[in-house]
Amino acid sequence: MRRHPVPLYTLMVNALAVVLAAALSLTVSAPQAQAATVTVQAESYAAQSGVALEATADTGGGQNAAFLADGDWMRFDNVDLGGTGRLTVSARTASAVGTGTVELRTDGLSGPLLAVIPVSPTGGWQNWSTRTTEVTTHPTGAQTVFAVLRGAAPGDFVNINWFSFAGEGDGAAAGWVPVDQAQWNAQLAQFRAMTPAAVPAGVVRVPEFNATCTYSHSKPDDPIVLPGLPGASHMHSFFGNKSTDAFSTTQSLRAHTPTSCTPADDLSAYWIPTLYQGDTAIEPEGMIVYYGSRLTDPAATVPFPQGFRMIAGSAKTQTPTPAGSPGQFWCAGEGGEIGRSADGNWPVCAPKAHLTHQLVFPDCWDGKNLDSPDHKSHVAFTYDGKCSGAYPVAIPNLSFVTSYPTSGGTGGFRLASGMASSIHGDFFNAWDNAALGHRVRDCINQKAKCSAAGTF
């Protein structure tokens, strides 16, 4: 049986909303998206059959398409599917009962199949989950897309809040986030005017300071790769700013002061894929974020611009990591590594040693963009002890050293992103400019080891 429809007055209000939404039809996500990410609100259909609308309890509010059963459909016009690269298609769904699929087709109800998104119970009609699938071959540019509902049994089986279509960035400007030159020049001027603190005798002459962080929270969100799409990512473990989620921006991070890092002046967000032993999440006992330099002359280093972001590593790397592999997990503490997991990809640590990983980020910047389509093309690693060419600006050499409260075993582990080789990390800068500037000036530029407090 179908659920009882919404009252007539609600449908009248919703009908007006549909007319207004159809005129707008699409909303494009903020420019920090991986590429041109198009989010299509379900209520913005141009035509439909069997669909009603209701207020949604999902993040962001608004309305969702409801009372959807086998054979119902919605039509969306002028959906930009981007260029010929891979397309990530997502749907935000909720279901109390039943299973089925959402078929996305182009041109007509029986037109070419674009993607199939499975539907299963989420625990309630307003308990929302994001389902994602990858499409390698698809039409390009603006298309008419039909969402056709296929239920396994009669009756309503799903609500839909939105669809998203994220391409790999075929357009020349897609995904690039230019730095505000006026703001950056002001930040640089403030930095260059700072008088370095005197370095006491006996200080270790290593260009370094750190932020010492504890685990904050976990979410299947990624505000750099999938901004504005809650639940669209694999699970991440977050450190630093305690407000970080899919909707985080430079402004929101600076406005939310609680952080799991010392010093409190660092409101940045740091995250890595969650580690699992079987089906149990093993959250880190801590992360030290080191800020250093690999330059021959670290005096050339400048702070990160406000709102800067980047990624190290790749979730797409799925290769074995036998003993001796570069960048692998290792054992820190008494006894070190005493064996390997059955598949050879993970170390087994002595009882008093803990599983550890260090992830190193690029340290040269193009000086022009806060982000790029793949979140890597605006940065590069130092070459021959300097930054030059297309990446002339030396930024701090960031590294995440993460420790887990486990020694492991023959069963090994898995990451939310897959194999050990898929380890990756994200950095979204929200430091207080003055606090970061003083640390770069005192510790890195003067080649002096500092604490998390920024003192010698």
Coordinates of C-alpha atoms in Angstrom, one line a residue:
M1 CA 0.0 0.0 0.0
R2 CA 1.1 3.5 -0.6
R3 CA 1.5 5.9 2.3
H4 CA -1.1 8.5 3.0
P5 CA -0.4 11.5 0.8
V6 CA 0.4 14.9 2.2
P7 CA -2.6 17.3 2.8
L8 CA -4.0 19.3 -0.2
Y9 CA -2.9 22.7 1.2
T10 CA 0.7 21.3 1.5
L11 CA 0.6 20.1 -2.1
M12 CA -0.6 23.6 -3.3
V13 CA 2.3 25.2 -1.5
N14 CA 4.7 22.6 -2.9
A15 CA 3.4 23.1 -6.4
L16 CA 4.4 26.7 -6.2
A17 CA 7.8 25.6 -4.9
V18 CA 8.1 23.3 -7.9
V19 CA 7.4 26.1 -10.4
L20 CA 10.0 28.3 -8.7
A21 CA 12.5 25.4 -8.4
A22 CA 12.0 24.4 -12.1
A23 CA 13.0 27.9 -13.1
L24 CA 16.3 27.5 -11.2
S25 CA 16.5 23.7 -11.7
L26 CA 20.1 23.2 -10.7
T27 CA 22.5 24.4 -8.0
V28 CA 26.2 24.2 -8.5
S29 CA 28.3 23.6 -5.5
A30 CA 31.0 25.9 -4.1
P31 CA 34.1 26.3 -6.3
Q32 CA 36.3 24.2 -4.0
A33 CA 34.7 21.1 -5.6
Q34 CA 37.0 18.5 -7.2
A35 CA 35.5 19.5 -10.5
A36 CA 32.2 20.8 -11.8
T37 CA 30.0 19.2 -9.2
V38 CA 26.3 19.7 -10.1
T39 CA 23.7 19.1 -7.3
V40 CA 20.2 18.5 -8.5
Q41 CA 17.5 19.0 -5.8
A42 CA 14.9 16.3 -6.2
E43 CA 12.0 18.8 -6.0
S44 CA 13.3 20.7 -9.0
Y45 CA 11.9 18.3 -11.5
A46 CA 10.5 19.7 -14.8
A47 CA 7.9 16.8 -14.9
Q48 CA 7.0 13.9 -12.8
S49 CA 4.6 11.0 -12.2
G50 CA 3.6 9.7 -8.8
V51 CA 5.7 12.2 -6.9
A52 CA 4.7 14.4 -3.9
L53 CA 6.9 16.7 -1.8
E54 CA 7.3 17.1 1.9
A55 CA 9.6 19.0 4.3
T56 CA 12.8 17.2 4.9
A57 CA 14.6 16.6 8.2
D58 CA 17.9 16.1 6.3
T59 CA 20.8 18.4 6.7
G60 CA 20.2 21.8 5.0
G61 CA 16.4 21.5 5.3
G62 CA 14.1 22.3 2.3
Q63 CA 12.0 19.6 0.7
N64 CA 12.4 16.0 -0.6
A65 CA 10.6 14.0 -3.2
A66 CA 8.4 11.5 -1.3
F67 CA 5.9 8.6 -1.7
L68 CA 8.0 7.1 -4.4
A69 CA 7.0 3.6 -5.7
D70 CA 7.8 1.3 -8.5
G71 CA 7.2 3.0 -11.9
D72 CA 7.2 6.6 -10.5
W73 CA 9.6 9.0 -12.3
M74 CA 11.0 12.5 -12.4
R75 CA 12.5 14.5 -15.3
F76 CA 15.4 17.0 -14.9
D77 CA 16.4 19.3 -17.7
N78 CA 19.8 20.7 -18.5
V79 CA 21.8 18.5 -16.2
D80 CA 25.5 19.2 -16.9
L81 CA 27.3 15.8 -17.1
G82 CA 30.6 17.5 -17.8
G83 CA 33.2 16.1 -20.2
T84 CA 34.4 12.6 -21.1
G85 CA 36.1 11.8 -17.8
R86 CA 34.8 9.6 -15.0
L87 CA 31.5 10.7 -13.5
T88 CA 30.6 10.1 -9.8
V89 CA 26.8 9.9 -9.4
S90 CA 25.2 10.1 -6.0
A91 CA 21.7 10.1 -4.6
R92 CA 20.6 11.1 -1.1
T93 CA 17.9 8.6 -0.1
A94 CA 15.8 7.5 2.9
S95 CA 13.7 4.4 3.3
A96 CA 11.8 2.7 6.1
V97 CA 10.9 -0.4 4.2
G98 CA 11.6 -2.3 1.0
T99 CA 14.4 -2.3 -1.6
G100 CA 14.8 -1.3 -5.2
T101 CA 16.8 0.9 -7.4
V102 CA 16.8 4.4 -9.0
E103 CA 17.6 4.2 -12.7
L104 CA 19.0 7.4 -14.1
R105 CA 18.4 7.5 -17.9
T106 CA 19.0 10.2 -20.5
D107 CA 16.6 11.3 -23.3
G108 CA 13.6 9.3 -22.1
L109 CA 12.0 6.9 -19.6
S110 CA 13.5 4.0 -21.6
G111 CA 16.5 6.0 -22.9
P112 CA 20.2 5.0 -22.5
L113 CA 21.0 3.9 -18.9
L114 CA 23.3 6.4 -17.2
A115 CA 23.6 4.8 -13.7
V116 CA 21.7 2.5 -11.3
I117 CA 21.7 3.5 -7.6
P118 CA 20.6 0.7 -5.2
V119 CA 18.0 1.5 -2.5
S120 CA 17.8 -0.4 0.8
P121 CA 16.2 0.5 4.2
T122 CA 17.9 3.3 6.1
G123 CA 15.9 3.0 9.3
G124 CA 13.2 5.6 8.6
W125 CA 11.6 7.9 6.0
Q126 CA 13.8 10.7 7.3
N127 CA 17.0 8.8 8.1
W128 CA 19.2 9.8 5.2
S129 CA 22.0 8.0 3.5
T130 CA 24.1 8.9 0.4
R131 CA 24.5 6.2 -2.2
T132 CA 27.2 6.6 -4.9
T133 CA 28.3 4.9 -8.1
E134 CA 31.0 5.5 -10.7
V135 CA 30.3 6.0 -14.4
T136 CA 33.1 5.7 -16.9
T137 CA 31.2 6.2 -20.2
H138 CA 28.4 8.7 -20.4
P139 CA 27.0 11.5 -22.5
T140 CA 28.6 14.9 -22.1
G141 CA 27.3 18.4 -21.5
A142 CA 23.7 19.4 -20.8
Q143 CA 21.4 16.4 -20.8
T144 CA 17.8 15.6 -19.9
V145 CA 18.0 13.1 -17.1
F146 CA 15.1 10.8 -16.0
A147 CA 15.0 9.2 -12.5
V148 CA 12.9 6.1 -12.8
L149 CA 12.0 4.2 -9.6
R150 CA 12.1 0.4 -9.6
G151 CA 10.7 -1.2 -6.4
A152 CA 11.0 -4.8 -5.6
A153 CA 7.4 -4.9 -4.3
P154 CA 4.3 -2.8 -4.5
G155 CA 4.1 0.4 -2.4
D156 CA 6.3 3.3 -1.5
F157 CA 9.9 2.3 -0.9
V158 CA 12.1 5.5 -1.0
N159 CA 12.3 9.3 -0.5
I160 CA 14.9 11.3 -2.4
N161 CA 16.5 14.6 -1.4
W162 CA 19.0 15.2 -4.1
F163 CA 21.2 13.8 -6.9
S164 CA 24.8 14.9 -7.6
F165 CA 27.0 14.5 -10.7
A166 CA 30.7 15.1 -10.1
G167 CA 33.1 15.0 -13.1
E168 CA 36.9 14.9 -13.2
G169 CA 37.3 18.4 -14.3
D170 CA 37.4 18.7 -18.1
G171 CA 37.0 22.4 -18.1
A172 CA 40.1 24.5 -17.9
A173 CA 38.9 26.5 -14.8
A174 CA 36.9 23.7 -13.1
G175 CA 38.0 23.1 -9.5
W176 CA 40.7 25.9 -9.4
V177 CA 40.2 28.2 -6.5
P178 CA 42.3 31.4 -7.0
V179 CA 43.8 33.0 -4.0
D180 CA 42.5 36.5 -3.2
Q181 CA 45.7 38.4 -4.1
A182 CA 44.8 41.4 -1.9
Q183 CA 44.3 39.2 1.2
W184 CA 47.4 37.2 0.4
N185 CA 49.5 40.3 0.0
A186 CA 48.2 41.7 3.3
Q187 CA 49.0 38.3 5.0
L188 CA 52.5 38.3 3.5
A189 CA 53.1 41.9 4.5
Q190 CA 52.1 41.1 8.1
F191 CA 54.5 38.1 8.0
R192 CA 57.5 40.0 6.6
A193 CA 57.1 42.7 9.2
M194 CA 57.5 40.2 12.1
T195 CA 60.7 40.5 14.1
P196 CA 62.1 37.0 14.7
A197 CA 62.5 35.9 18.3
A198 CA 66.1 35.4 19.5
V199 CA 67.0 31.7 19.4
P200 CA 68.6 30.6 22.8
A201 CA 71.8 28.6 22.9
G202 CA 71.3 24.9 22.9
V203 CA 68.2 24.8 20.8
V204 CA 68.1 21.9 18.3
R205 CA 68.7 23.5 14.9
V206 CA 66.0 21.8 13.0
P207 CA 63.3 23.9 11.1
E208 CA 60.2 22.6 12.8
F209 CA 57.1 23.2 14.9
N210 CA 54.0 21.1 15.4
A211 CA 50.3 20.9 16.2
T212 CA 49.6 18.1 18.7
C213 CA 46.1 16.7 18.1
T214 CA 43.8 14.1 19.5
Y215 CA 41.0 12.3 17.5
S216 CA 37.9 14.5 17.2
H217 CA 35.2 12.7 15.3
S218 CA 34.3 10.5 12.3
K219 CA 32.0 11.2 9.4
P220 CA 31.6 9.9 5.8
D221 CA 32.3 13.4 4.6
D222 CA 35.0 15.2 2.7
P223 CA 34.7 19.0 2.5
I224 CA 37.6 19.2 0.0
V225 CA 36.7 16.4 -2.5
L226 CA 32.9 16.3 -2.0
P227 CA 31.9 19.7 -0.5
G228 CA 28.2 20.0 0.4
L229 CA 27.5 16.3 0.0
P230 CA 27.1 14.7 3.5
G231 CA 27.6 11.0 3.5
A232 CA 29.1 10.8 0.0
S233 CA 32.6 9.8 1.0
H234 CA 34.1 6.8 2.7
M235 CA 34.5 7.2 6.5
H236 CA 37.1 9.7 7.6
S237 CA 38.7 10.3 11.0
F238 CA 38.9 14.0 11.7
F239 CA 41.4 15.9 13.9
G240 CA 41.6 19.6 14.7
N241 CA 38.5 21.7 14.2
K242 CA 35.6 19.9 15.8
S243 CA 33.0 21.4 13.5
T244 CA 34.4 19.8 10.3
D245 CA 31.9 18.2 8.0
A246 CA 30.8 18.2 4.4
F247 CA 29.8 21.9 4.6
S248 CA 33.0 23.3 6.1
T249 CA 34.5 26.4 4.5
T250 CA 37.3 28.7 5.6
Q251 CA 34.7 31.0 7.2
S252 CA 33.0 28.2 9.1
L253 CA 36.2 26.8 10.4
R254 CA 37.4 30.2 11.6
A255 CA 34.0 30.8 13.3
H256 CA 34.1 27.5 15.3
T257 CA 36.8 27.7 17.9
P258 CA 36.7 24.2 19.6
T259 CA 39.7 22.2 18.3
S260 CA 41.3 18.9 19.3
C261 CA 44.7 20.4 18.6
T262 CA 47.2 22.3 20.6
P263 CA 47.7 25.2 20.1
A264 CA 44.1 26.6 20.2
D265 CA 45.2 29.1 17.5
D266 CA 45.1 26.3 15.0
L267 CA 41.5 25.9 13.8
S268 CA 42.6 23.9 10.7
A269 CA 40.9 20.6 9.8
Y270 CA 43.0 17.4 9.2
W271 CA 41.6 14.1 8.2
I272 CA 42.5 10.5 7.1
P273 CA 40.5 7.4 6.1
T274 CA 39.3 5.4 9.1
L275 CA 41.2 2.3 10.0
Y276 CA 39.3 -1.0 10.7
Q277 CA 40.2 -4.3 12.3
G278 CA 37.6 -6.5 10.9
D279 CA 34.4 -4.4 11.2
T280 CA 35.6 -2.5 14.3
A281 CA 36.9 1.1 13.8
I282 CA 40.3 1.7 15.4
E283 CA 40.5 5.4 16.0
P284 CA 43.9 7.0 16.4
E285 CA 45.2 7.8 19.9
G286 CA 46.7 10.9 18.4
M287 CA 48.3 12.7 15.5
I288 CA 51.2 15.1 15.5
V289 CA 51.1 17.5 12.5
Y290 CA 54.7 18.5 11.8
Y291 CA 55.4 21.8 10.0
G292 CA 59.0 21.8 8.7
S293 CA 61.2 22.5 5.7
R294 CA 63.3 20.4 3.3
L295 CA 64.8 23.5 1.7
T296 CA 68.5 24.1 1.6
D297 CA 67.6 27.6 2.8
P298 CA 64.4 27.3 5.0
A299 CA 64.5 31.1 5.3
A300 CA 62.6 31.2 2.0
T301 CA 59.5 29.6 3.6
V302 CA 56.3 31.6 4.0
P303 CA 53.0 30.6 5.8
F304 CA 50.1 28.9 4.1
P305 CA 47.5 31.4 2.8
Q306 CA 44.2 31.5 4.7
G307 CA 41.9 28.8 3.2
F308 CA 44.6 26.8 1.6
R309 CA 43.9 23.1 1.1
M310 CA 45.6 20.1 -0.3
I311 CA 45.7 16.3 -0.3
A312 CA 48.6 13.8 0.0
G313 CA 48.4 10.2 -1.0
S314 CA 45.5 8.6 -3.1
A315 CA 42.5 6.5 -2.2
K316 CA 42.8 5.0 -5.7
T317 CA 46.1 3.3 -4.9
Q318 CA 45.3 -0.3 -4.2
T319 CA 48.6 -2.2 -4.4
P320 CA 50.3 -4.6 -1.9
T321 CA 52.6 -3.2 0.7
P322 CA 55.1 -6.0 1.7
A323 CA 57.8 -5.3 4.2
G324 CA 60.1 -2.6 2.9
S325 CA 57.5 -0.8 0.8
P326 CA 57.8 3.0 0.8
G327 CA 55.3 4.9 2.8
Q328 CA 54.0 1.9 4.6
F329 CA 52.6 1.6 8.2
W330 CA 55.2 0.8 10.8
C331 CA 55.6 0.0 14.5
A332 CA 56.7 2.6 17.0
G333 CA 57.8 1.7 20.5
E334 CA 59.7 -1.0 22.3
G335 CA 60.2 -4.2 20.3
G336 CA 59.1 -2.6 17.0
E337 CA 57.8 -4.9 14.2
I338 CA 57.8 -8.6 15.0
G339 CA 56.0 -10.0 12.0
R340 CA 53.6 -9.3 9.1
S341 CA 49.9 -9.9 8.6
A342 CA 48.8 -13.0 6.7
D343 CA 48.5 -11.0 3.5
G344 CA 51.9 -9.4 4.1
N345 CA 50.5 -5.8 3.8
W346 CA 50.5 -4.8 7.5
P347 CA 53.1 -5.0 10.3
V348 CA 52.5 -6.9 13.5
C349 CA 53.9 -4.9 16.4
A350 CA 55.5 -6.0 19.7
P351 CA 53.1 -5.8 22.6
K352 CA 54.5 -2.4 23.7
A353 CA 54.7 -1.0 20.2
H354 CA 51.8 0.7 18.3
L355 CA 50.8 0.9 14.7
T356 CA 52.1 4.2 13.2
H357 CA 52.0 6.0 9.9
Q358 CA 53.7 9.1 8.5
L359 CA 52.2 10.9 5.6
V360 CA 54.3 13.7 3.9
F361 CA 52.7 16.5 1.9
P362 CA 54.1 18.7 -1.0
D363 CA 56.0 21.8 0.1
C364 CA 56.1 24.1 -3.0
W365 CA 53.1 26.1 -4.2
D366 CA 52.2 27.8 -7.4
G367 CA 51.4 31.1 -5.5
K368 CA 48.1 31.5 -7.4
N369 CA 45.5 28.9 -6.3
L370 CA 44.2 27.8 -2.9
D371 CA 43.0 24.5 -4.5
S372 CA 43.0 22.6 -7.8
P373 CA 40.7 20.1 -9.5
D374 CA 42.7 17.1 -8.1
H375 CA 43.7 19.0 -4.9
K376 CA 47.4 18.4 -5.9
S377 CA 48.1 20.3 -9.1
H378 CA 48.7 23.6 -7.3
V379 CA 51.5 22.1 -5.3
A380 CA 54.7 20.0 -5.8
F381 CA 57.6 18.5 -3.8
T382 CA 60.9 20.4 -3.5
Y383 CA 63.5 19.5 -6.1
D384 CA 67.2 19.8 -5.4
G385 CA 66.5 21.6 -2.2
K386 CA 64.4 24.5 -3.6
C387 CA 61.1 25.6 -5.0
S388 CA 61.2 26.9 -8.6
G389 CA 59.5 26.9 -12.0
A390 CA 55.7 26.6 -11.9
Y391 CA 55.9 26.2 -8.1
P392 CA 58.1 29.0 -6.8
V393 CA 56.6 29.6 -3.4
A394 CA 58.1 27.6 -0.4
I395 CA 55.4 26.6 2.1
P396 CA 55.9 24.5 5.3
N397 CA 56.6 20.8 4.7
L398 CA 53.6 19.3 6.4
S399 CA 53.5 15.7 7.6
F400 CA 50.9 13.7 9.6
V401 CA 52.3 11.2 12.2
T402 CA 49.4 9.1 13.4
S403 CA 49.6 6.5 16.2
Y404 CA 46.9 3.8 16.8
P405 CA 46.3 2.0 20.1
T406 CA 46.9 -1.4 18.6
S407 CA 49.7 -3.8 17.8
G408 CA 47.8 -5.6 15.1
G409 CA 47.8 -9.3 14.3
T410 CA 47.8 -11.9 11.5
G411 CA 44.4 -10.7 10.3
G412 CA 45.8 -7.3 9.5
F413 CA 43.6 -4.2 9.0
R414 CA 41.8 -2.3 6.3
L415 CA 41.2 1.3 5.6
A416 CA 37.8 2.8 4.7
S417 CA 39.4 3.6 1.4
G418 CA 40.7 0.0 0.9
M419 CA 44.2 -1.4 1.2
A420 CA 47.1 0.0 3.2
S421 CA 48.5 1.7 0.1
S422 CA 45.3 3.8 -0.2
I423 CA 46.2 5.9 2.9
H424 CA 45.8 9.6 2.2
G425 CA 45.3 12.8 4.1
D426 CA 43.6 16.2 3.8
F427 CA 44.6 19.6 5.1
F428 CA 42.3 22.6 5.2
N429 CA 44.2 25.6 6.6
A430 CA 42.4 27.8 9.2
W431 CA 45.3 28.9 11.4
D432 CA 45.2 32.3 12.9
N433 CA 47.4 34.2 10.5
A434 CA 49.6 35.9 13.2
A435 CA 50.1 32.7 15.1
L436 CA 51.1 30.7 12.0
G437 CA 53.3 33.6 10.8
H438 CA 55.3 33.8 14.0
R439 CA 56.0 30.1 14.0
V440 CA 57.2 30.1 10.5
R441 CA 59.3 33.2 11.1
D442 CA 60.8 32.0 14.5
C443 CA 61.1 28.2 14.0
I444 CA 61.3 27.4 10.3
N445 CA 63.0 30.5 8.9
Q446 CA 65.6 30.4 11.7
K447 CA 66.1 26.6 11.5
A448 CA 65.1 26.1 15.2
K449 CA 63.0 23.3 16.7
C450 CA 59.9 24.6 18.5
S451 CA 57.1 23.0 20.5
A452 CA 53.4 23.0 19.7
A453 CA 53.3 26.3 21.7
G454 CA 55.7 27.8 19.1
T455 CA 58.4 28.3 21.7
F456 CA 62.0 27.1 21.6

